[in-house]
Short mmCIF file of C-alpha atoms and ligand atoms in Angstrom, two decimals:
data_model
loop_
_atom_site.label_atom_id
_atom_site.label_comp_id
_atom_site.label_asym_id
_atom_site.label_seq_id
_atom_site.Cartn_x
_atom_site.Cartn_y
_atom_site.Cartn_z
CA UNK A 438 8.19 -3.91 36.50
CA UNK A 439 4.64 -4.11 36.28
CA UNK A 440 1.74 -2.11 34.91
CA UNK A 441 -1.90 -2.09 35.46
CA UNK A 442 -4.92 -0.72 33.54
CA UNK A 443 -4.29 2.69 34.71
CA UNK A 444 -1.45 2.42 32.51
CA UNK A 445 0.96 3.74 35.05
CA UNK A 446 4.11 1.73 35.98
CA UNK A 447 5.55 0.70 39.57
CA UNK A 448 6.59 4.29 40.20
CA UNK A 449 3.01 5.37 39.43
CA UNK A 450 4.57 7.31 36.32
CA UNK A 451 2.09 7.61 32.95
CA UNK A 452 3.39 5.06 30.41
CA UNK A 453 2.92 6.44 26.62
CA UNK A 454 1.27 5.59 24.09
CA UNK A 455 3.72 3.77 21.46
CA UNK A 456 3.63 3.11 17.70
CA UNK A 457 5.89 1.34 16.04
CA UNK A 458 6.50 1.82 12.40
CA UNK A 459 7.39 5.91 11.84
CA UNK A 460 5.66 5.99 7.99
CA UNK A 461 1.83 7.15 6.95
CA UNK A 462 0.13 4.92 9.44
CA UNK A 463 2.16 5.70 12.11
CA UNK A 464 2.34 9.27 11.98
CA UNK A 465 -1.00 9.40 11.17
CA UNK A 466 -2.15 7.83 14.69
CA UNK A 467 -0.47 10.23 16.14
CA UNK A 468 -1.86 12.69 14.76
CA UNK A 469 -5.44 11.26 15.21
CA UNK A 470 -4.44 10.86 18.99
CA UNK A 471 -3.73 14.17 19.45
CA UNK A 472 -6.59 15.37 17.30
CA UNK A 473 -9.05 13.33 19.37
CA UNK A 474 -7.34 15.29 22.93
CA UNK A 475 -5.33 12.65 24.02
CA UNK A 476 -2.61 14.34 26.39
CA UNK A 477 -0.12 11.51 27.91
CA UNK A 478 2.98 10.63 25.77
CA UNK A 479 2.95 9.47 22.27
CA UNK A 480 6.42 7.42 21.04
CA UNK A 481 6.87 7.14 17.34
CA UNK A 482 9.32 4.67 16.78
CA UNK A 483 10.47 3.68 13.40
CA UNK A 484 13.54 2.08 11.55
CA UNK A 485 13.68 4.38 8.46
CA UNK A 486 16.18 7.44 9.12
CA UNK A 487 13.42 9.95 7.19
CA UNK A 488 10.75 11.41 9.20
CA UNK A 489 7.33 9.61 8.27
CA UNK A 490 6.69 9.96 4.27
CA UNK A 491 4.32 8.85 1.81
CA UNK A 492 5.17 6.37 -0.77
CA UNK A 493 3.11 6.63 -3.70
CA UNK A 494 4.95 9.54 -5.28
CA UNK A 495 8.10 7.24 -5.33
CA UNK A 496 6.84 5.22 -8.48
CA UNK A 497 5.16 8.37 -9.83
CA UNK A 498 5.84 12.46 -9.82
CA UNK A 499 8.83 11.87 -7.40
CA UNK A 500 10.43 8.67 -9.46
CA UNK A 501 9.86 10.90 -12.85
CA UNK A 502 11.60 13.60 -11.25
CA UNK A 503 8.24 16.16 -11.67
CA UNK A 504 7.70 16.11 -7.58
CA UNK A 505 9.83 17.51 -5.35
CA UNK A 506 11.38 15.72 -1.86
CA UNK A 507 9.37 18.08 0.28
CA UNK A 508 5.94 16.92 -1.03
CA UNK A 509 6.27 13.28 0.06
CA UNK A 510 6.81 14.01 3.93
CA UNK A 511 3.06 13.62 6.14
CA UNK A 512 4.12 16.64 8.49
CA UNK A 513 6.67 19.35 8.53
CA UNK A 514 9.61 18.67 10.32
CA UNK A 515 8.30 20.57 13.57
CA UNK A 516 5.05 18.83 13.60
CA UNK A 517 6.36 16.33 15.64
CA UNK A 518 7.93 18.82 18.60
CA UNK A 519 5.09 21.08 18.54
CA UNK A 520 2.30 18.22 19.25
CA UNK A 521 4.90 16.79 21.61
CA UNK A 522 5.43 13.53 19.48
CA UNK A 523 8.86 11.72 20.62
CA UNK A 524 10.12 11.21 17.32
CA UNK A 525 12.24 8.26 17.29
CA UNK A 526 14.10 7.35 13.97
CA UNK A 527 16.68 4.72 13.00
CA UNK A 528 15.18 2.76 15.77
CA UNK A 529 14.62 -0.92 14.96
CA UNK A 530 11.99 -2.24 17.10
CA UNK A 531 13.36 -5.70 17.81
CA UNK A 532 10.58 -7.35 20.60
CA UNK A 533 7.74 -6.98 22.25
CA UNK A 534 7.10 -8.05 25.73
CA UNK A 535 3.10 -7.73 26.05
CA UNK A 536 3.27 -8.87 29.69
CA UNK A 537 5.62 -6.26 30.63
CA UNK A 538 4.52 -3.73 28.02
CA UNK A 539 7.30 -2.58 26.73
CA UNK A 540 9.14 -2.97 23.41
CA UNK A 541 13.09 -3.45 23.29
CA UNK A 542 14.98 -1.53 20.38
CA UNK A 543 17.51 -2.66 18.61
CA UNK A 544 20.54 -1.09 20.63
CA UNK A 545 19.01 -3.47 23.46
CA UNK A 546 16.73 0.29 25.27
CA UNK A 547 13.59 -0.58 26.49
CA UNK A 548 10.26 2.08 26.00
CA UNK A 549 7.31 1.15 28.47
CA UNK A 550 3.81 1.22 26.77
CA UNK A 551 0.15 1.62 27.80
CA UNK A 552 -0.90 0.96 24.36
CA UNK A 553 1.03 -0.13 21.40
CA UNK A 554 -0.03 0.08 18.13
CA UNK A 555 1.73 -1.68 14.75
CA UNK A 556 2.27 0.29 11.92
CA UNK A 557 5.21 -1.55 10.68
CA UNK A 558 3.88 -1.67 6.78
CA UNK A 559 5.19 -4.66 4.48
CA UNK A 560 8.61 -5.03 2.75
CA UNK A 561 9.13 -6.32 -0.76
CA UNK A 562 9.06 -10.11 -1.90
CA UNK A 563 12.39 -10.76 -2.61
CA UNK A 564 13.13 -12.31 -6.31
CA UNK A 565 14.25 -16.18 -5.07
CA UNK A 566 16.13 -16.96 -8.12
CA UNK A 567 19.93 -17.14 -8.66
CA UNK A 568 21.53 -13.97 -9.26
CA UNK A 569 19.29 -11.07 -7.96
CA UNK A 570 22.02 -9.44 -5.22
CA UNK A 571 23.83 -8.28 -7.92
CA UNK A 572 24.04 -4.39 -8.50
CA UNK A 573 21.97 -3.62 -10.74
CA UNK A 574 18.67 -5.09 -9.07
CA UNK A 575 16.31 -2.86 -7.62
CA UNK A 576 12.95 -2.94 -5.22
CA UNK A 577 10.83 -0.36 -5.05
CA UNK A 578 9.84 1.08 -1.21
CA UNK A 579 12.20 3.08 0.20
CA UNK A 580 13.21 7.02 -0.90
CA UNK A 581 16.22 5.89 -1.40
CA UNK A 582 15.26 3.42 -3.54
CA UNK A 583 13.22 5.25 -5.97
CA UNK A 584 16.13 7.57 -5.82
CA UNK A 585 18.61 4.54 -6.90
CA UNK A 586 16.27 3.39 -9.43
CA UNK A 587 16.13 7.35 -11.22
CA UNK A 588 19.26 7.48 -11.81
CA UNK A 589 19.12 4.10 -13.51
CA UNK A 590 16.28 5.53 -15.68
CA UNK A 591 18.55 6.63 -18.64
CA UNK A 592 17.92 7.55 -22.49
CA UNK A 593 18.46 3.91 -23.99
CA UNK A 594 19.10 2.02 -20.61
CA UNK A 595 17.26 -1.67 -20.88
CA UNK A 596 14.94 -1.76 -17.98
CA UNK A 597 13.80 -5.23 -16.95
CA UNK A 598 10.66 -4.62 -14.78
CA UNK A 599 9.62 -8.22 -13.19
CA UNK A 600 5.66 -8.43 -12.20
CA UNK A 601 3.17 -6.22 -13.79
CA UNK A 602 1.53 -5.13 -10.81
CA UNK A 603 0.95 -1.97 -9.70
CA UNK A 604 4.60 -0.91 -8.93
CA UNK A 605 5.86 -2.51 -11.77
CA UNK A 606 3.46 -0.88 -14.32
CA UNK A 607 4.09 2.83 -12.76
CA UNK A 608 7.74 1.73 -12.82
CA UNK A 609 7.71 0.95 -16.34
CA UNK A 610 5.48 4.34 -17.29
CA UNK A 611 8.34 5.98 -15.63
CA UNK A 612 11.12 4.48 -17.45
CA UNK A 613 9.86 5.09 -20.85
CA UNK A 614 9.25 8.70 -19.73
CA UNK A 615 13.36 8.99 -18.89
CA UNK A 616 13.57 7.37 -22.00
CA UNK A 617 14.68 3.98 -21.66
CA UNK A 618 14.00 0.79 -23.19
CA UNK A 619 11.53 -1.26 -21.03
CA UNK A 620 10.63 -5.19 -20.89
CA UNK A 621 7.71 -6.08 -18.31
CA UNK A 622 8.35 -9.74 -17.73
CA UNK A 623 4.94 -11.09 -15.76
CA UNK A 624 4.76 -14.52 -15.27
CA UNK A 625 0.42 -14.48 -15.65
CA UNK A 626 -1.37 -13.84 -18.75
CA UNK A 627 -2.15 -10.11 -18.28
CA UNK A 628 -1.31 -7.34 -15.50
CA UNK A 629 -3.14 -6.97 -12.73
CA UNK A 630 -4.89 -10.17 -13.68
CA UNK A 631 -6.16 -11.47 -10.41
CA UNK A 632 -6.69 -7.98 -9.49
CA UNK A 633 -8.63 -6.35 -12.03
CA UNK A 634 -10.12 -9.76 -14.15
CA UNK A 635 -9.22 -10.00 -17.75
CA UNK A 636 -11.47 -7.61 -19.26
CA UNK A 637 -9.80 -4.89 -17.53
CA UNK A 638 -6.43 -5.79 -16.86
CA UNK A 639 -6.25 -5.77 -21.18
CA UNK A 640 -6.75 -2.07 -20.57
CA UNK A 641 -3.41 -1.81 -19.08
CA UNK A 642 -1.50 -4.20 -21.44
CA UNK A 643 -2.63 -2.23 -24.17
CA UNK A 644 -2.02 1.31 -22.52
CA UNK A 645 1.67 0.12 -22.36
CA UNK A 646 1.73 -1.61 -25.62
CA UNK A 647 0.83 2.17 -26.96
CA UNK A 648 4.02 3.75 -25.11
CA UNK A 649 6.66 0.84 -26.21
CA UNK A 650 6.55 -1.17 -23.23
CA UNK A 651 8.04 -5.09 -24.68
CA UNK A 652 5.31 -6.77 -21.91
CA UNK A 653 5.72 -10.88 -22.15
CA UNK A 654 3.45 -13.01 -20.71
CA UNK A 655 3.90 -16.80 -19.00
CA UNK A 656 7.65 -15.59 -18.10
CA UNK A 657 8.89 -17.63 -15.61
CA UNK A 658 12.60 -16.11 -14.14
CA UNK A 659 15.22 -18.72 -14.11
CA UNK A 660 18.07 -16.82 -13.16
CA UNK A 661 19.46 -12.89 -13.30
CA UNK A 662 22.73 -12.81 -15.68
CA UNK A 663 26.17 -10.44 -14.37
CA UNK A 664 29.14 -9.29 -15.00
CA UNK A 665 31.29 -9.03 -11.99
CA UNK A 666 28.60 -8.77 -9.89
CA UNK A 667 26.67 -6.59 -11.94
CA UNK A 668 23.33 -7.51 -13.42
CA UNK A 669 23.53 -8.01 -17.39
CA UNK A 670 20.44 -9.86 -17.98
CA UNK A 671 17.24 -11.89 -16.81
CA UNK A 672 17.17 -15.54 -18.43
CA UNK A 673 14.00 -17.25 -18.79
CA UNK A 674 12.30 -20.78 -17.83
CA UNK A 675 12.58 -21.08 -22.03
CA UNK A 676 16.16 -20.35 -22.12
CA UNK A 677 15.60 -16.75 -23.50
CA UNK A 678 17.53 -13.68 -22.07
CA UNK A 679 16.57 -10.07 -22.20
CA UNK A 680 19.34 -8.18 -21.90
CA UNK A 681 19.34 -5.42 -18.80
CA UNK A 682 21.33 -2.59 -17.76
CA UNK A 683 19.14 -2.44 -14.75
CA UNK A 684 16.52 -4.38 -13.19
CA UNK A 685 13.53 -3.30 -10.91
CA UNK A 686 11.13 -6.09 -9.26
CA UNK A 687 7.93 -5.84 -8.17
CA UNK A 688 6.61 -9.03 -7.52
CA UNK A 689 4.62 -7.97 -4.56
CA UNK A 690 4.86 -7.39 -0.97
CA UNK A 691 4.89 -9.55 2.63
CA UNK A 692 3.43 -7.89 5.96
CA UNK A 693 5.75 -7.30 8.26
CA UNK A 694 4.89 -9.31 11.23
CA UNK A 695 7.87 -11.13 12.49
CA UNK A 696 7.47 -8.56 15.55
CA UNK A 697 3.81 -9.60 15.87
CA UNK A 698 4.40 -13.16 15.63
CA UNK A 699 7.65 -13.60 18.09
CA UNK A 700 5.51 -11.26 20.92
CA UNK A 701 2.76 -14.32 20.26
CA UNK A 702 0.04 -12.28 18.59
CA UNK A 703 -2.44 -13.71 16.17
CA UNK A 704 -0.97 -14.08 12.73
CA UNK A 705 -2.55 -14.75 9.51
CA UNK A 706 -1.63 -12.60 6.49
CA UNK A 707 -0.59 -9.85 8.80
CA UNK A 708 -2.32 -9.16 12.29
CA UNK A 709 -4.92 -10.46 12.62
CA UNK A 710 -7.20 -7.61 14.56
CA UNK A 711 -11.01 -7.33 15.35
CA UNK A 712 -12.90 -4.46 13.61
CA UNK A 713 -11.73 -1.89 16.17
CA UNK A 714 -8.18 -2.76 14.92
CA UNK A 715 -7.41 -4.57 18.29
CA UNK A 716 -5.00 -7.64 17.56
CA UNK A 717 -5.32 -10.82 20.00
CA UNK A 718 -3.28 -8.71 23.07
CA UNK A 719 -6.69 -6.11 23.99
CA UNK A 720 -3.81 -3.35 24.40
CA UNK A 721 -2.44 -3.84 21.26
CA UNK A 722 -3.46 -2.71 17.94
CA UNK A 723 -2.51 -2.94 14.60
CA UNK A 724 -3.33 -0.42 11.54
CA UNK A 725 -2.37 -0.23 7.81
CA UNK A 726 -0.50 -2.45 5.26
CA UNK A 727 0.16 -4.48 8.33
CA UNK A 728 -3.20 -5.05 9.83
CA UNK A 729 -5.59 -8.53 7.90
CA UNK A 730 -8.80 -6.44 9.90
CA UNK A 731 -12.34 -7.80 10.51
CA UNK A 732 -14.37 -5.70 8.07
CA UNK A 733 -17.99 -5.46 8.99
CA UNK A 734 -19.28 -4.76 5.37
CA UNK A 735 -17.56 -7.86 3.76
CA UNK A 736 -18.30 -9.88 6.86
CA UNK A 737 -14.61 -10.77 6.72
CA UNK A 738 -10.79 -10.06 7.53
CA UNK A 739 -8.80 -7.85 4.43
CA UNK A 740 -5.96 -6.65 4.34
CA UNK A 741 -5.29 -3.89 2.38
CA UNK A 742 -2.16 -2.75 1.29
CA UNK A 743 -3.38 0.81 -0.30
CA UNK A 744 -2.74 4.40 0.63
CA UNK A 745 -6.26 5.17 1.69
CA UNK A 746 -6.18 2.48 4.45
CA UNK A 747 -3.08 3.29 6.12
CA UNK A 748 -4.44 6.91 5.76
CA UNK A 749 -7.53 6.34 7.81
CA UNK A 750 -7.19 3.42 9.70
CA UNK A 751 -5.31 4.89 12.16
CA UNK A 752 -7.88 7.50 13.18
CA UNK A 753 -9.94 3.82 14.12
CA UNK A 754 -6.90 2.36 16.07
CA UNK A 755 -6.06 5.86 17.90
CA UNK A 756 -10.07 6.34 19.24
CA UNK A 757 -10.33 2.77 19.88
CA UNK A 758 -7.05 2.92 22.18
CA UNK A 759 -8.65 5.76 23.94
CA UNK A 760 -11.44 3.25 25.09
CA UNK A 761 -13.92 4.57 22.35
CA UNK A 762 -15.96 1.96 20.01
CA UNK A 763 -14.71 2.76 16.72
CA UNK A 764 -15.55 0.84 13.91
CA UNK A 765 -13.11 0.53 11.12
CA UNK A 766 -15.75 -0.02 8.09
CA UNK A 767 -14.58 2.10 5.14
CA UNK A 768 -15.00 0.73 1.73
CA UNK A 769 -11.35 0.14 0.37
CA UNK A 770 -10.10 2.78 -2.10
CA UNK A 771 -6.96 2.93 -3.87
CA UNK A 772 -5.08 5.14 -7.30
CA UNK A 773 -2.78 4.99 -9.82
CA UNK A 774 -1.43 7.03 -12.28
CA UNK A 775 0.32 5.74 -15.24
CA UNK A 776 1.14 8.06 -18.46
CA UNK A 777 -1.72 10.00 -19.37
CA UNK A 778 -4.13 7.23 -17.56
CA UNK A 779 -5.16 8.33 -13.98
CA UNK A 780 -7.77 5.90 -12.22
CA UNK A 781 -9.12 5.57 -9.17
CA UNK A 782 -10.77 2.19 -7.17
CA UNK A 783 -13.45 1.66 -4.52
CA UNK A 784 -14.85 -1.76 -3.65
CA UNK A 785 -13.48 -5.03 -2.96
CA UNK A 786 -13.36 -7.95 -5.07
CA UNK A 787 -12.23 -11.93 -4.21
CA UNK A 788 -10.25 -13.06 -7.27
CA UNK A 789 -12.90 -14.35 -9.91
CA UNK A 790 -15.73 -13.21 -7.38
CA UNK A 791 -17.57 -11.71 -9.95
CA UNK A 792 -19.97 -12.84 -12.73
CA UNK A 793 -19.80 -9.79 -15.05
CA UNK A 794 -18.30 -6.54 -15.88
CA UNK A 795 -20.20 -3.74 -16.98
CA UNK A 796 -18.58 -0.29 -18.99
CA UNK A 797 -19.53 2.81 -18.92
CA UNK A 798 -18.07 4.36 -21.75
CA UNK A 799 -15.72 2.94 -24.18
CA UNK A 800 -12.33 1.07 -22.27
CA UNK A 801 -10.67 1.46 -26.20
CA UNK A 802 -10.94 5.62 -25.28
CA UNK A 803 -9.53 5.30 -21.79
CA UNK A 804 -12.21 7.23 -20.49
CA UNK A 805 -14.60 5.33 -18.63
CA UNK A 806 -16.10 3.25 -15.65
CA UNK A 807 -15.94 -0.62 -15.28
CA UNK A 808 -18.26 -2.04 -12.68
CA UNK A 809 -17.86 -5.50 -11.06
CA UNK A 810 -21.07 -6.70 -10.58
CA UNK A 811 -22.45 -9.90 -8.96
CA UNK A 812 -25.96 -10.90 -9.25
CA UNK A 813 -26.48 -7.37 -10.10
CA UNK A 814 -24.93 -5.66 -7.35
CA UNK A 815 -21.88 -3.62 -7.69
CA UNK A 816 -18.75 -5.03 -6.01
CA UNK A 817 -16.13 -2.50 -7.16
CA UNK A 818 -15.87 0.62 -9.84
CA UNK A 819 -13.00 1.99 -11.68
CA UNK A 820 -12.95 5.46 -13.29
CA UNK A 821 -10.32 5.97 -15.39
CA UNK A 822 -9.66 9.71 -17.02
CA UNK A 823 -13.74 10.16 -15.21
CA UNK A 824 -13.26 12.27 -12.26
CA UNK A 825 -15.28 12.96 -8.91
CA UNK A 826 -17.48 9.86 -9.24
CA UNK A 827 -16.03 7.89 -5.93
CA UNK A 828 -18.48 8.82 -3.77
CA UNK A 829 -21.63 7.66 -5.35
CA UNK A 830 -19.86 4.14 -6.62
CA UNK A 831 -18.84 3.66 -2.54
CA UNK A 832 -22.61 4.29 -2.19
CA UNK A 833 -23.40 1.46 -4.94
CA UNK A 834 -20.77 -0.92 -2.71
CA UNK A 835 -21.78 -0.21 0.45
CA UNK A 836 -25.61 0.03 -0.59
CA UNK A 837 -24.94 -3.92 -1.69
CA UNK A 838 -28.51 -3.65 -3.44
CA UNK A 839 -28.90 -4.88 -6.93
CA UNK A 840 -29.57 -2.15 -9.99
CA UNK A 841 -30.45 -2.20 -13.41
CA UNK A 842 -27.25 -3.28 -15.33
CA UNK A 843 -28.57 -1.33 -18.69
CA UNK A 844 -28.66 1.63 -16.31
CA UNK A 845 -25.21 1.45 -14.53
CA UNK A 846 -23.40 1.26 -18.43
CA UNK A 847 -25.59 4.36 -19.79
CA UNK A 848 -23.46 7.90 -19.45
CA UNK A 849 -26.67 9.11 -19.61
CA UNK A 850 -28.02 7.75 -16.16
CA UNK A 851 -26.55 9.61 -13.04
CA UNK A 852 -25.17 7.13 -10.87
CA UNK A 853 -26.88 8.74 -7.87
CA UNK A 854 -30.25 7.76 -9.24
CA UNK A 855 -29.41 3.71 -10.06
C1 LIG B 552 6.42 2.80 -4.51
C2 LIG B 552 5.04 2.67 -3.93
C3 LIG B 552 3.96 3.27 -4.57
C4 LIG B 552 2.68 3.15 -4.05
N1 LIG B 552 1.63 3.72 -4.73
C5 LIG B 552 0.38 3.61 -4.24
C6 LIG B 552 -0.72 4.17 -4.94
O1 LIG B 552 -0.58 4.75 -6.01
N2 LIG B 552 -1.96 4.05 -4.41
C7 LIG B 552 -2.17 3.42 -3.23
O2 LIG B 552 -3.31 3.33 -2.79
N3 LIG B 552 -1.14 2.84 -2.53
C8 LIG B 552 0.13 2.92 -3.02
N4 LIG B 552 1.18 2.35 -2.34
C9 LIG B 552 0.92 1.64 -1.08
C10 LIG B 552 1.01 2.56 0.13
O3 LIG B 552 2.13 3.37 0.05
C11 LIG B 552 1.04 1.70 1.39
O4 LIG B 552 -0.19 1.06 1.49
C12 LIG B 552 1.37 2.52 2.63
O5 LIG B 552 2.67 3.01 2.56
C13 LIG B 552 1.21 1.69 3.89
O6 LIG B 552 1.57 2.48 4.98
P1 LIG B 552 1.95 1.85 6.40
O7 LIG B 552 2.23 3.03 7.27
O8 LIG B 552 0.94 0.85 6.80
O9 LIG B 552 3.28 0.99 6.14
P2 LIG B 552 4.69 1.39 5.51
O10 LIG B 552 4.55 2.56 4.60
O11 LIG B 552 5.27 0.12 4.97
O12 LIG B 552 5.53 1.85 6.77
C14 LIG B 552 5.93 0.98 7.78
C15 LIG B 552 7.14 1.57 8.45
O13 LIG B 552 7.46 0.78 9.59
C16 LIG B 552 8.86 0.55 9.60
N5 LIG B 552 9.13 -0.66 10.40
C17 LIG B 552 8.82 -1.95 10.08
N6 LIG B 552 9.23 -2.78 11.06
C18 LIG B 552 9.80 -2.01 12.02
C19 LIG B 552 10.42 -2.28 13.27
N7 LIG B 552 10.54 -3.53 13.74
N8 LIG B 552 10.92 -1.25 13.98
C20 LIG B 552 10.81 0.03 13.54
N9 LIG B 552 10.23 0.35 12.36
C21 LIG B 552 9.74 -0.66 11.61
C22 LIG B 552 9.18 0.42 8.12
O14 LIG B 552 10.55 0.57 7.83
C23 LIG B 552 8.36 1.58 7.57
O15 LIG B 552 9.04 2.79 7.69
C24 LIG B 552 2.48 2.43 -2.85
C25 LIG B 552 3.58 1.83 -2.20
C26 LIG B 552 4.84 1.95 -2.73
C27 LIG B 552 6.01 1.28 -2.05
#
């Protein structure tokens, strides 16, 4: 079988349009291909028996039990018929064949392509110590996982929460809402450390300091403790143990490219793709946690592995495999939520790329902005408790012009006139 740039087969019969990976990013190209009038056949394939779903309620609303199941999916369950999306779940993709274009699933079926687009997201770092199979030890990215990981969230159960990253902070916020006792074991100095810099990151030690969180610093995991095969405890590089009824690790996450990299694409931190979100095969693209894309304003690839991204990449990688030139260029955004402390990020910063943070307002009230500046320009903002300020610190970002440093930390100066 052969197919040409008509995208028909042999027969002469109109090969779809496939994505693979059935979660935001995936169902969200379809829905941009359809939205942009895009008639021929679209195949969603994914691996996950739930239709596509969003996963930030799983550490928050949904994991505290305040959100229902309904709220996480992206589309009713009719969506899919209605826009005449083949809806393929609990469909490993298991090769690519970019010569042939087509994909082979798991039970050995083949699906023909004109275009194929990767949306196949990143799966936990797995905990490479002795002793973390055991029951008892949880990851965080699945429904089914947050689900596990409630019902471990008991009045009095000892949560061990390894990394104090994002996941593992919300994770912890949650746990001391259900009630139980929670140790954040991080094996840097601070949370969020490389992230945020230490000025902020103390911000977050301190906000879960305030709701009983035990959070130790330089702890290095030797080894998770059990009882016939159930997790009892996490012992440390210093010989201490913390005792656990359950344990829930967040110690990051790893694109998943193994498809990417057996079909021979270009692979480096996830796919590598141009900044129309084309990988190294022209009639193959790549979108979301997946995707390390050539960003035009940072003159560089990123990946990001937020929300926002997978949310509006697509719409890039569906008009750019109709043959438009779209540009993916959008200043990376993500959220959090954490106890009483909601926040929200736009900018981009290289670990330790910045000379100087600036406040606006007091980080002791939790109610403020902290600006990463360089040279005087603005790199990335944070409001935290400040609301429906995004838009002018993107404009700060994308403007990449220096202001007046007194100005950007006085409440008094509106941000639109810096
Ligand atoms: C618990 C949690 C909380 C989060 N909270 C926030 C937040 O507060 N703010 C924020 O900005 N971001 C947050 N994120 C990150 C955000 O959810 C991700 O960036 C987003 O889910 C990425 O979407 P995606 O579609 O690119 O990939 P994914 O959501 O990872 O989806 C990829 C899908 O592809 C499937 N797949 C992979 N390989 C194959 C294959 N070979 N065949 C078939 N299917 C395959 C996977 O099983 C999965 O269903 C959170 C993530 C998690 C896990």
């Amino acid at each position: 079988m052969s197919t040409d740039s008509s995208g028909t087969d042999d027969g002469g019969r109109e090969r779809p349009f496939v994505i693979v990976g059935a979660s935001l990013g995936g169902a969200k190209a379809a829905q941009a291909l359809r939205e942009a009038g895009y008639t021929g056949g679209i195949v969603l394939i994914g691996d996950e028996h739930e239709r596509p779903y969003e996963r930030p309620p799983l550490s928050k609303g949904y994991l505290l039990g305040t959100s229902a199941r309904e709220k996480i999916y992206v589309h009713p369950p009719q969506w899919y018929a209605e826009h005449d999306v083949t809806l393929r779940l609990g469909t490993p993709v298991v090769a690519i064949d970019p010569a042939a274009h087509t994909v082979t699933l798991a039970d050995d079926g083949r699906v023909e392509y004109a275009k194929l687009l990767l949306t196949t997201g990143s799966s936990p770092r797995r905990l490479p110590v002795p002793g973390a199979d055991q029951e008892g030890v949880h990851y965080l990215r699945r429904v089914e996982d947050s689900e596990r990981i409630r019902e471990a969230f008991r009045p009095g159960a000892r949560v061990v929460v390894v990394g104090a990253g994002w996941i593992g902070l919300e994770t912890a916020a949650a746990a001391r809402a259900a009630g139980a006792e929670v140790t954040v074991l991080e094996v840097a100095e601070l949370p969020l450390l490389r992230v945020l810099g230490r000025e902020v990151a103390q911000v977050f030690a301190d906000l879960h300091r305030d709701h009983g969180v035990d959070l130790r610093f330089g702890a290095q995991v030797a080894e998770l403790t059990g009882t016939d095969g159930r997790v009892s405890g996490v012992r440390l590089a210093d010989g201490t143990t913390v005792p656990a009824d359950a344990v829930v690790v967040g110690i990051g996450i790893a694109p998943a490219t193994a498809l990417a990299e057996a079909a021979g694409l270009e692979v480096d931190n996830g796919v590598k793709t141009d900044q129309h979100l084309r990988t190294s095969d022209p009639d193959i693209h790549a979108a979301g946690d997946v995707a390390n894309a050539y960003h035009p304003l940072f003159g560089r690839h990123l990946r990001v592995e937020h929300w926002a991204n997978a949310l509006n990449q697509p719409q890039t990688a569906a008009r750019a495999m109709l043959g438009e030139d779209a540009v993916y260029d959008r200043v990376p955004y993500f959220f959090t939520d954490q106890y009483d402390l909601g926040m929200e990020y736009v900018g981009w910063v290289e670990p330790g790329g910045y000379d100087r943070v600036v406040f606006r307002g007091d980080p002791a009230t939790r109610e403020f902005i902290a600006f990463w500046t360089s040279g005087g320009r603005v790199l990335a903002g944070m409001n935290v408790n400040v609301w429906d300020v995004t838009d002018p610190i993107r404009d700060l970002v994308r403007s990449g012009r220096a202001v007046d440093l007194k100005a950007l930390a006085d409440p008094a100066v509106p941000l639109t006139d810096l």
